[in-house]
Coordinates of C-alpha atoms in Angstrom, one line a residue:
M1 CA 178.5 92.4 -18.9
P2 CA 178.2 93.3 -15.4
P3 CA 181.1 92.5 -13.4
P4 CA 181.4 89.4 -11.2
P5 CA 180.4 89.5 -7.7
P6 CA 182.8 89.8 -5.3
R7 CA 184.1 86.6 -3.7
V8 CA 185.2 85.2 -0.2
D9 CA 185.6 81.7 0.9
V10 CA 182.9 81.8 3.2
I11 CA 179.4 83.5 3.3
I12 CA 177.4 83.4 6.5
L13 CA 174.0 84.5 7.1
G14 CA 173.1 86.1 10.5
A15 CA 175.5 87.6 12.7
G16 CA 174.0 86.5 15.9
L17 CA 176.1 84.3 18.4
S18 CA 176.3 81.2 16.0
G19 CA 177.0 83.1 12.5
L20 CA 179.7 85.0 14.5
S21 CA 181.5 82.1 16.1
T22 CA 181.6 80.5 12.9
A23 CA 183.3 83.6 11.3
V24 CA 185.7 83.9 14.1
H25 CA 186.9 79.9 13.9
L26 CA 187.1 80.1 10.2
H27 CA 189.0 83.7 9.9
R28 CA 191.5 82.5 12.6
A29 CA 192.0 79.3 9.8
G30 CA 192.7 82.0 7.5
L31 CA 189.6 81.9 5.2
A32 CA 188.1 85.2 4.0
V33 CA 184.6 85.5 5.8
K34 CA 181.4 87.6 4.7
I35 CA 178.4 88.0 7.3
L36 CA 175.0 89.4 5.7
E37 CA 172.9 90.4 8.5
A38 CA 169.2 91.6 7.8
R39 CA 169.1 93.6 11.1
D40 CA 170.9 97.0 11.5
R41 CA 173.0 95.6 14.2
V42 CA 175.0 92.5 15.2
G43 CA 173.3 90.2 18.1
G44 CA 170.6 88.3 16.8
K45 CA 168.5 87.3 20.0
T46 CA 171.0 89.3 22.1
C47 CA 169.7 92.8 22.3
S48 CA 171.0 95.2 25.1
R49 CA 169.6 98.4 25.7
E50 CA 170.6 101.5 27.5
V51 CA 168.1 102.4 30.1
N52 CA 168.8 105.5 32.7
G53 CA 172.8 105.0 32.7
S54 CA 172.8 101.0 32.9
V55 CA 171.8 98.2 30.7
C56 CA 169.4 95.7 30.5
D57 CA 168.7 92.5 28.3
V58 CA 165.7 92.3 26.5
G59 CA 166.8 89.0 24.6
A60 CA 169.0 86.1 26.0
A61 CA 170.5 87.1 29.3
W62 CA 172.1 84.4 31.3
I63 CA 175.1 82.0 31.4
N64 CA 177.0 80.4 34.2
D65 CA 180.7 79.6 34.9
S66 CA 180.5 75.5 35.1
N67 CA 178.8 73.9 32.1
Q68 CA 178.7 76.8 29.9
S69 CA 182.5 76.8 29.0
E70 CA 182.0 78.6 25.9
M71 CA 180.2 81.7 27.1
Y72 CA 182.2 81.8 30.4
G73 CA 185.3 81.6 28.3
L74 CA 184.2 84.5 26.0
A75 CA 183.2 86.3 28.9
R76 CA 186.7 86.1 30.5
R77 CA 188.3 87.1 27.1
Y78 CA 186.3 90.3 26.4
G79 CA 186.8 91.2 30.3
L80 CA 182.9 91.1 30.8
E81 CA 181.8 91.8 34.4
L82 CA 179.5 88.9 35.7
I83 CA 176.4 89.3 37.9
V84 CA 175.2 86.2 40.3
Q85 CA 171.5 85.7 39.8
N86 CA 169.9 86.9 42.9
S87 CA 168.0 83.8 44.7
E88 CA 168.2 84.6 47.9
G89 CA 164.7 84.8 50.2
E90 CA 161.3 83.5 49.3
M91 CA 159.8 83.3 46.1
I92 CA 155.8 83.4 44.9
C93 CA 154.2 80.8 43.3
D94 CA 150.3 81.6 41.8
E95 CA 149.4 77.8 41.1
G96 CA 146.2 79.0 38.6
I97 CA 143.8 77.9 41.0
G98 CA 143.1 80.8 42.9
R99 CA 146.1 80.4 45.4
H100 CA 149.4 82.3 46.3
R101 CA 152.0 80.9 48.2
K102 CA 155.5 81.7 49.0
H103 CA 158.4 79.6 49.9
P104 CA 162.1 79.5 49.9
Y105 CA 163.8 79.6 46.4
G106 CA 164.4 75.8 45.5
E107 CA 161.7 74.5 47.8
L108 CA 158.1 73.0 47.6
R109 CA 156.7 73.6 51.2
V110 CA 153.3 71.9 52.5
A111 CA 151.2 74.8 53.7
E112 CA 151.0 74.6 57.4
D113 CA 147.5 73.2 58.1
G114 CA 148.9 70.5 55.4
S115 CA 145.8 71.3 53.5
D116 CA 147.6 70.9 50.0
G117 CA 150.1 68.1 50.8
E118 CA 148.6 65.8 48.5
E119 CA 149.2 68.4 45.5
I120 CA 152.7 69.5 46.6
S121 CA 153.6 65.4 46.6
E122 CA 152.3 65.2 43.1
V123 CA 154.0 68.3 41.8
R124 CA 156.9 66.5 43.1
R125 CA 156.5 63.3 41.7
V126 CA 155.9 64.4 38.7
R127 CA 158.7 66.9 38.5
D128 CA 160.9 64.0 39.5
V129 CA 159.7 61.7 36.6
V130 CA 160.7 64.4 34.1
E131 CA 164.0 64.5 35.4
E132 CA 164.5 61.1 35.5
M133 CA 163.2 60.7 31.8
C134 CA 165.6 63.5 30.7
Q135 CA 168.6 61.8 32.1
G136 CA 167.7 58.8 30.0
I137 CA 168.1 60.4 26.8
D138 CA 171.1 60.4 24.6
V139 CA 171.6 63.7 22.7
R140 CA 173.3 62.6 20.3
D141 CA 170.7 59.9 19.3
P142 CA 167.6 60.7 21.1
V143 CA 165.3 58.7 19.1
G144 CA 167.5 55.7 18.8
R145 CA 169.0 54.8 22.1
Y146 CA 166.0 53.0 23.5
G147 CA 164.2 52.0 20.1
K148 CA 160.4 51.6 20.4
E149 CA 160.2 53.8 24.0
N150 CA 161.5 56.7 22.7
L151 CA 160.0 56.5 19.0
D152 CA 156.8 56.3 21.0
L153 CA 157.8 59.5 23.1
D154 CA 157.7 61.4 20.1
A155 CA 154.6 60.4 18.9
I156 CA 152.6 62.1 21.6
T157 CA 152.8 65.6 22.7
F158 CA 154.4 66.6 26.2
E159 CA 150.4 67.0 27.1
E160 CA 149.8 63.7 26.3
W161 CA 152.5 61.9 28.2
L162 CA 152.2 64.1 31.4
E163 CA 148.4 62.7 31.5
G164 CA 149.7 59.3 30.5
I165 CA 152.0 59.1 34.0
G166 CA 148.5 60.3 35.6
A167 CA 149.6 64.1 36.5
G168 CA 146.9 66.1 38.3
E169 CA 145.7 69.7 36.9
H170 CA 148.1 71.1 39.7
A171 CA 151.1 69.4 38.3
K172 CA 150.2 69.9 34.8
N173 CA 150.3 73.9 35.6
A174 CA 153.7 73.5 37.1
M175 CA 154.9 71.8 34.0
R176 CA 152.8 74.4 31.7
V177 CA 154.6 77.3 33.3
G178 CA 158.1 75.3 32.7
T179 CA 157.6 74.8 29.0
R180 CA 156.4 78.2 28.6
A181 CA 159.5 79.4 30.3
L182 CA 162.0 77.5 28.4
L183 CA 160.5 77.6 25.0
G184 CA 157.7 79.9 25.0
V185 CA 155.2 77.2 23.7
E186 CA 152.1 74.9 25.5
P187 CA 152.9 71.6 26.5
G188 CA 150.5 70.2 24.1
E189 CA 152.6 71.7 20.9
M190 CA 155.4 69.6 21.1
S191 CA 156.9 66.0 21.2
A192 CA 157.2 64.7 24.6
L193 CA 160.7 63.3 23.1
Y194 CA 161.8 66.7 22.2
F195 CA 161.0 68.7 25.3
L196 CA 163.1 65.7 27.2
D197 CA 165.8 66.0 24.7
Y198 CA 165.9 69.8 25.0
C199 CA 165.9 69.8 28.8
K200 CA 168.7 67.3 28.8
S201 CA 170.9 69.2 26.2
G202 CA 171.1 71.4 29.4
G203 CA 171.8 68.7 32.1
G204 CA 167.8 68.2 33.0
Y205 CA 164.9 69.7 33.5
L206 CA 166.2 70.9 37.2
Q207 CA 169.6 72.6 36.0
M208 CA 168.3 73.9 32.7
R209 CA 165.7 75.8 35.0
G210 CA 167.8 76.5 37.7
D211 CA 169.2 80.0 39.0
R212 CA 172.1 78.6 41.1
K213 CA 175.3 77.3 40.5
H214 CA 175.1 74.9 37.5
G215 CA 172.1 76.3 36.6
G216 CA 170.6 78.0 33.4
Q217 CA 170.0 81.3 34.8
Y218 CA 173.1 81.8 37.2
L219 CA 175.1 84.6 35.7
R220 CA 174.4 88.1 34.2
V221 CA 176.6 90.5 32.0
K222 CA 176.7 93.7 33.6
K223 CA 177.2 95.3 30.2
G224 CA 174.5 93.5 28.6
T225 CA 175.0 89.8 26.7
Q226 CA 175.3 91.5 23.0
A227 CA 178.8 92.6 24.4
F228 CA 179.7 89.1 23.5
C229 CA 178.3 89.8 19.6
K230 CA 180.1 93.0 19.7
G231 CA 183.4 91.1 20.9
L232 CA 183.6 88.3 18.5
A233 CA 182.6 90.9 15.6
G234 CA 185.5 92.9 16.9
E235 CA 188.0 90.1 15.9
L236 CA 187.0 90.4 12.3
P237 CA 188.0 92.6 9.5
D238 CA 186.0 96.0 9.7
D239 CA 184.3 94.7 6.4
A240 CA 183.5 91.4 7.3
V241 CA 180.0 92.1 8.3
V242 CA 177.3 93.5 6.4
L243 CA 174.2 95.0 8.0
M244 CA 170.8 95.8 6.6
A245 CA 171.6 92.7 3.9
P246 CA 168.7 90.2 4.2
V247 CA 169.4 87.6 2.0
R248 CA 166.8 86.7 -0.9
R249 CA 168.2 84.1 -2.8
I250 CA 170.9 81.1 -2.5
E251 CA 172.0 79.6 -5.9
Q252 CA 174.6 76.9 -6.2
V253 CA 176.5 77.1 -9.1
A254 CA 179.1 75.6 -10.8
G255 CA 182.0 75.2 -8.4
A256 CA 180.3 78.3 -5.9
V257 CA 177.6 79.3 -4.3
R258 CA 176.0 82.8 -5.0
V259 CA 174.3 85.0 -2.3
T260 CA 172.0 87.7 -3.3
S261 CA 170.9 89.9 -0.5
A262 CA 169.6 93.5 -0.4
R263 CA 172.9 95.0 -0.1
G264 CA 174.3 93.1 -3.3
A265 CA 175.2 89.8 -4.7
Y266 CA 178.4 87.7 -3.2
E267 CA 179.9 84.1 -4.5
A268 CA 181.8 82.0 -2.1
E269 CA 183.2 78.1 -2.0
R270 CA 180.7 77.7 1.0
V271 CA 177.6 79.1 2.8
V272 CA 176.6 78.7 6.6
V273 CA 173.2 79.4 7.3
S274 CA 172.9 80.8 10.8
V275 CA 168.9 81.4 10.8
P276 CA 166.0 79.8 12.4
T277 CA 164.4 77.1 10.4
P278 CA 161.1 78.8 10.0
L279 CA 162.8 81.7 8.6
Y280 CA 164.0 79.2 5.5
K281 CA 160.7 80.1 3.6
E282 CA 162.1 83.8 3.3
I283 CA 164.8 82.8 1.2
I284 CA 164.5 81.3 -2.6
W285 CA 167.1 78.2 -3.0
S286 CA 168.4 77.0 -6.1
P287 CA 168.2 74.1 -6.9
P288 CA 165.5 73.6 -4.0
L289 CA 165.7 73.0 -0.4
P290 CA 165.6 68.9 0.0
A291 CA 162.0 67.7 0.5
D292 CA 162.6 66.5 3.9
K293 CA 164.7 69.8 5.1
L294 CA 161.6 71.9 3.2
E295 CA 159.1 69.8 5.1
M296 CA 161.1 70.5 8.6
A297 CA 161.2 74.0 8.2
R298 CA 157.6 74.5 7.6
S299 CA 156.6 72.0 10.6
T300 CA 158.4 73.7 13.2
M301 CA 157.4 76.8 15.2
L302 CA 159.1 79.3 17.4
G303 CA 157.6 80.0 21.1
D304 CA 156.2 83.6 21.9
Y305 CA 158.4 85.0 24.1
C306 CA 157.8 88.6 25.3
K307 CA 159.6 90.7 28.3
S308 CA 158.4 93.6 30.2
I309 CA 160.9 94.8 32.2
L310 CA 160.1 97.2 35.2
F311 CA 162.5 99.9 36.8
Y312 CA 162.2 101.3 40.3
K313 CA 163.9 103.5 42.5
T314 CA 164.5 100.9 45.0
P315 CA 164.4 96.9 45.1
W316 CA 161.1 97.1 47.2
W317 CA 160.9 93.3 47.2
R318 CA 164.1 92.5 49.0
R319 CA 162.5 94.6 51.9
H320 CA 160.2 92.1 52.2
G321 CA 162.9 89.0 52.2
L322 CA 161.4 88.2 48.4
T323 CA 164.0 87.1 45.5
G324 CA 161.8 88.9 43.2
M325 CA 161.1 85.7 41.7
S326 CA 157.6 84.4 40.9
Q327 CA 155.7 82.0 38.6
S328 CA 152.2 82.0 37.2
A329 CA 150.3 79.2 35.6
R330 CA 147.6 82.0 34.4
G331 CA 149.6 85.0 33.1
P332 CA 150.0 86.8 31.4
I333 CA 153.5 87.1 33.5
G334 CA 154.6 83.4 33.5
V335 CA 157.7 84.1 35.3
T336 CA 159.7 87.1 36.9
R337 CA 163.2 87.7 38.1
D338 CA 165.3 90.4 39.7
T339 CA 167.5 91.8 37.0
S340 CA 169.2 94.8 39.2
V341 CA 172.4 96.2 38.9
D342 CA 173.0 97.0 42.3
A343 CA 176.4 99.0 41.5
D344 CA 174.7 101.0 39.2
G345 CA 171.6 102.0 41.2
H346 CA 169.6 100.1 38.6
Y347 CA 167.0 98.1 39.9
S348 CA 164.5 96.0 37.7
L349 CA 162.1 92.8 37.6
T350 CA 162.2 91.2 34.4
C351 CA 158.8 89.8 33.4
F352 CA 158.4 87.3 30.8
L353 CA 155.4 86.7 29.3
V354 CA 155.4 83.2 27.5
G355 CA 153.3 80.7 25.3
Q356 CA 149.7 81.0 25.1
P357 CA 149.0 83.9 27.4
A358 CA 152.0 86.1 25.5
R359 CA 149.9 85.5 22.2
E360 CA 146.9 87.0 24.2
W361 CA 149.1 90.0 25.7
R362 CA 150.8 90.9 22.7
L363 CA 147.5 92.0 20.7
R364 CA 146.6 94.5 23.0
S365 CA 147.6 98.2 22.6
P366 CA 150.8 99.1 24.5
E367 CA 148.8 101.1 27.4
Q368 CA 146.6 97.7 28.1
R369 CA 149.9 95.7 27.8
E370 CA 151.4 97.3 30.5
K371 CA 148.3 97.9 32.6
A372 CA 147.8 94.1 32.8
V373 CA 151.5 93.7 33.7
L374 CA 151.3 96.1 36.5
A375 CA 147.9 94.6 37.8
Q376 CA 149.6 91.2 37.8
I377 CA 152.8 92.2 39.8
Q378 CA 150.4 94.0 42.2
Q379 CA 148.3 90.7 42.3
L380 CA 151.5 88.4 42.7
F381 CA 153.7 90.5 45.4
G382 CA 150.6 92.4 47.0
K383 CA 149.9 89.8 49.5
F384 CA 153.4 89.5 50.7
A385 CA 155.0 93.2 49.8
E386 CA 154.1 96.7 49.5
V387 CA 154.7 97.2 45.8
D388 CA 156.4 100.4 44.4
E389 CA 155.3 102.1 40.9
P390 CA 157.9 101.5 38.5
I391 CA 160.0 104.3 37.1
H392 CA 160.2 103.4 33.6
V393 CA 159.0 99.9 31.7
E394 CA 161.0 98.4 28.7
E395 CA 159.2 96.1 26.7
Q396 CA 160.0 93.7 23.5
I397 CA 157.7 91.3 21.6
W398 CA 160.1 88.9 19.8
K399 CA 157.2 87.5 17.8
D400 CA 157.0 91.0 16.2
E401 CA 160.8 90.9 14.9
Q402 CA 160.9 90.5 11.4
W403 CA 164.1 88.4 11.3
S404 CA 163.4 86.6 14.6
Q405 CA 159.4 85.7 14.6
G406 CA 159.9 84.4 18.2
C407 CA 162.3 82.9 20.3
P408 CA 164.3 81.2 21.6
C409 CA 164.7 78.4 19.2
P410 CA 162.3 76.3 16.8
V411 CA 160.4 73.2 18.2
F412 CA 159.4 69.9 16.8
G413 CA 155.6 69.0 17.0
P414 CA 155.3 64.9 17.4
G415 CA 157.0 62.7 15.0
G416 CA 159.4 65.4 14.6
L417 CA 162.6 64.4 15.9
T418 CA 162.0 61.1 14.4
K419 CA 161.2 62.0 11.1
F420 CA 164.0 65.3 10.6
G421 CA 166.6 64.7 13.7
A422 CA 169.0 63.7 11.2
T423 CA 168.1 66.6 8.6
L424 CA 168.3 69.5 10.8
R425 CA 172.2 69.8 10.8
A426 CA 172.4 67.9 7.6
P427 CA 174.2 69.9 4.6
M428 CA 172.8 70.6 1.3
G429 CA 175.6 70.8 -1.0
R430 CA 178.1 73.5 -0.4
I431 CA 175.6 75.1 2.3
H432 CA 175.8 74.3 6.3
F433 CA 173.5 75.0 8.6
V434 CA 174.0 76.2 12.1
G435 CA 172.0 77.8 15.3
T436 CA 171.3 77.1 18.7
E437 CA 168.3 74.7 17.9
T438 CA 171.1 72.3 16.1
A439 CA 173.5 72.0 19.0
F440 CA 173.6 69.1 21.3
E441 CA 174.1 70.8 24.8
W442 CA 172.2 73.9 25.6
K443 CA 170.0 74.1 22.5
G444 CA 168.0 77.4 22.7
Y445 CA 170.9 79.2 24.9
M446 CA 173.6 81.2 24.0
E447 CA 176.1 78.4 24.8
G448 CA 174.2 76.3 22.1
A449 CA 174.4 79.2 19.6
V450 CA 178.2 79.5 20.1
R451 CA 178.8 75.6 20.1
S452 CA 176.8 75.0 16.6
G453 CA 179.3 77.9 15.0
E454 CA 182.3 75.7 16.0
R455 CA 180.8 72.6 14.6
G456 CA 179.6 74.6 11.5
A457 CA 183.4 75.9 11.0
Q458 CA 184.6 72.7 11.5
E459 CA 182.2 71.2 8.8
V460 CA 183.4 73.9 6.4
L461 CA 187.3 73.3 6.8
L462 CA 186.8 69.9 6.6
A463 CA 184.9 70.0 3.3
L464 CA 187.2 72.4 1.7
D465 CA 190.1 70.4 2.6
N466 CA 188.5 67.5 1.4
A467 CA 188.1 69.2 -1.9
A468 CA 191.7 70.2 -2.3
K469 CA 192.5 66.8 -1.7
L470 CA 190.5 65.8 -5.0

């Protein structure tokens, strides 16, 4: 007769920020934890690589120090040096209609001849309506607060909603850039209510997309954001994290949960799952997942999110008064940002290839992908600057990551929030669910992941306390 599996108090699936956050809180409460991680590293969608003596982030990369208290607290706890995102100068917009413009960051200027005045006014109007609608969402109850109005918003796509408010092609292109940049999907692929709720979780559309104080992209980490996960893992016992251990089966048995991974089986009082909902299909559940949770997992989608980071000898864009920021509705690049670390003599532009353009781009050969990126950088910046040749290109395609299958978090289509909003976070017997998509604040961001882990830990502690009282 084989010996029983090793037993701990809580098993956690995934050593990303949400799983590690859960584990650290439970460990501090005196519980024995075991994290089973499918990859050969901790970090999840934080992934930092050393390049030419510096570090670049091919995954999650930004925090702020005002409304992302958990991430800023971790940065202070681990003594991580932060870099303010460069937003000084002018940015470039490719409006998808054969015209490029540059304007100071945060402004939408009409051309000197006034020829695009109506188009710019329309972009501002639609942007402001989106922001106003965001602010009316209750992130704790996005469907219920306004009753039928929000049910209607959940029944249609964001693209259909834009058409309903009379958005012209110019404004729709601007919003298309936004949905791709934030979620890696097209406006027609998600519920209008889901997008508005997602943005409200980060304070609103403008704040979530912002690069200055309070914005979602205000601060970067000099050593890379994977340092957060390494720091959290360092607070746990040396044997708490088991790498290269994808979980194949979760079985609720009498008085326990048995988890079978590629590195062996374990038992625990409780299990916390911190993998994205579309990956639930990779696991055999016994008993099976409830019908609503299974349908939810099958109906959510992860965005197409890729990065191509271009390294240069000098920050040539700054010589021409440019921020290094650009946005394009045509693609394949949707957005660029200056991700230099000046103190290290490391100068780079990070190109985001997202949504439908990314789906087409990632099917090309590596040589063709790089050629397309460099051609678009020339197209975007060449009118306003002398563009240097990069000395190195670093690439990441998150859709090709077996244990991610996309970024930044699962998206609901029409009707999803109404049908599955409560199901998303609901425990299943002794199994609990966390992840950035389950957060109420800063969904899709590192802050949301850490906060969801705290919620999951509190759920487990309360459940164990209640069980002890029986």
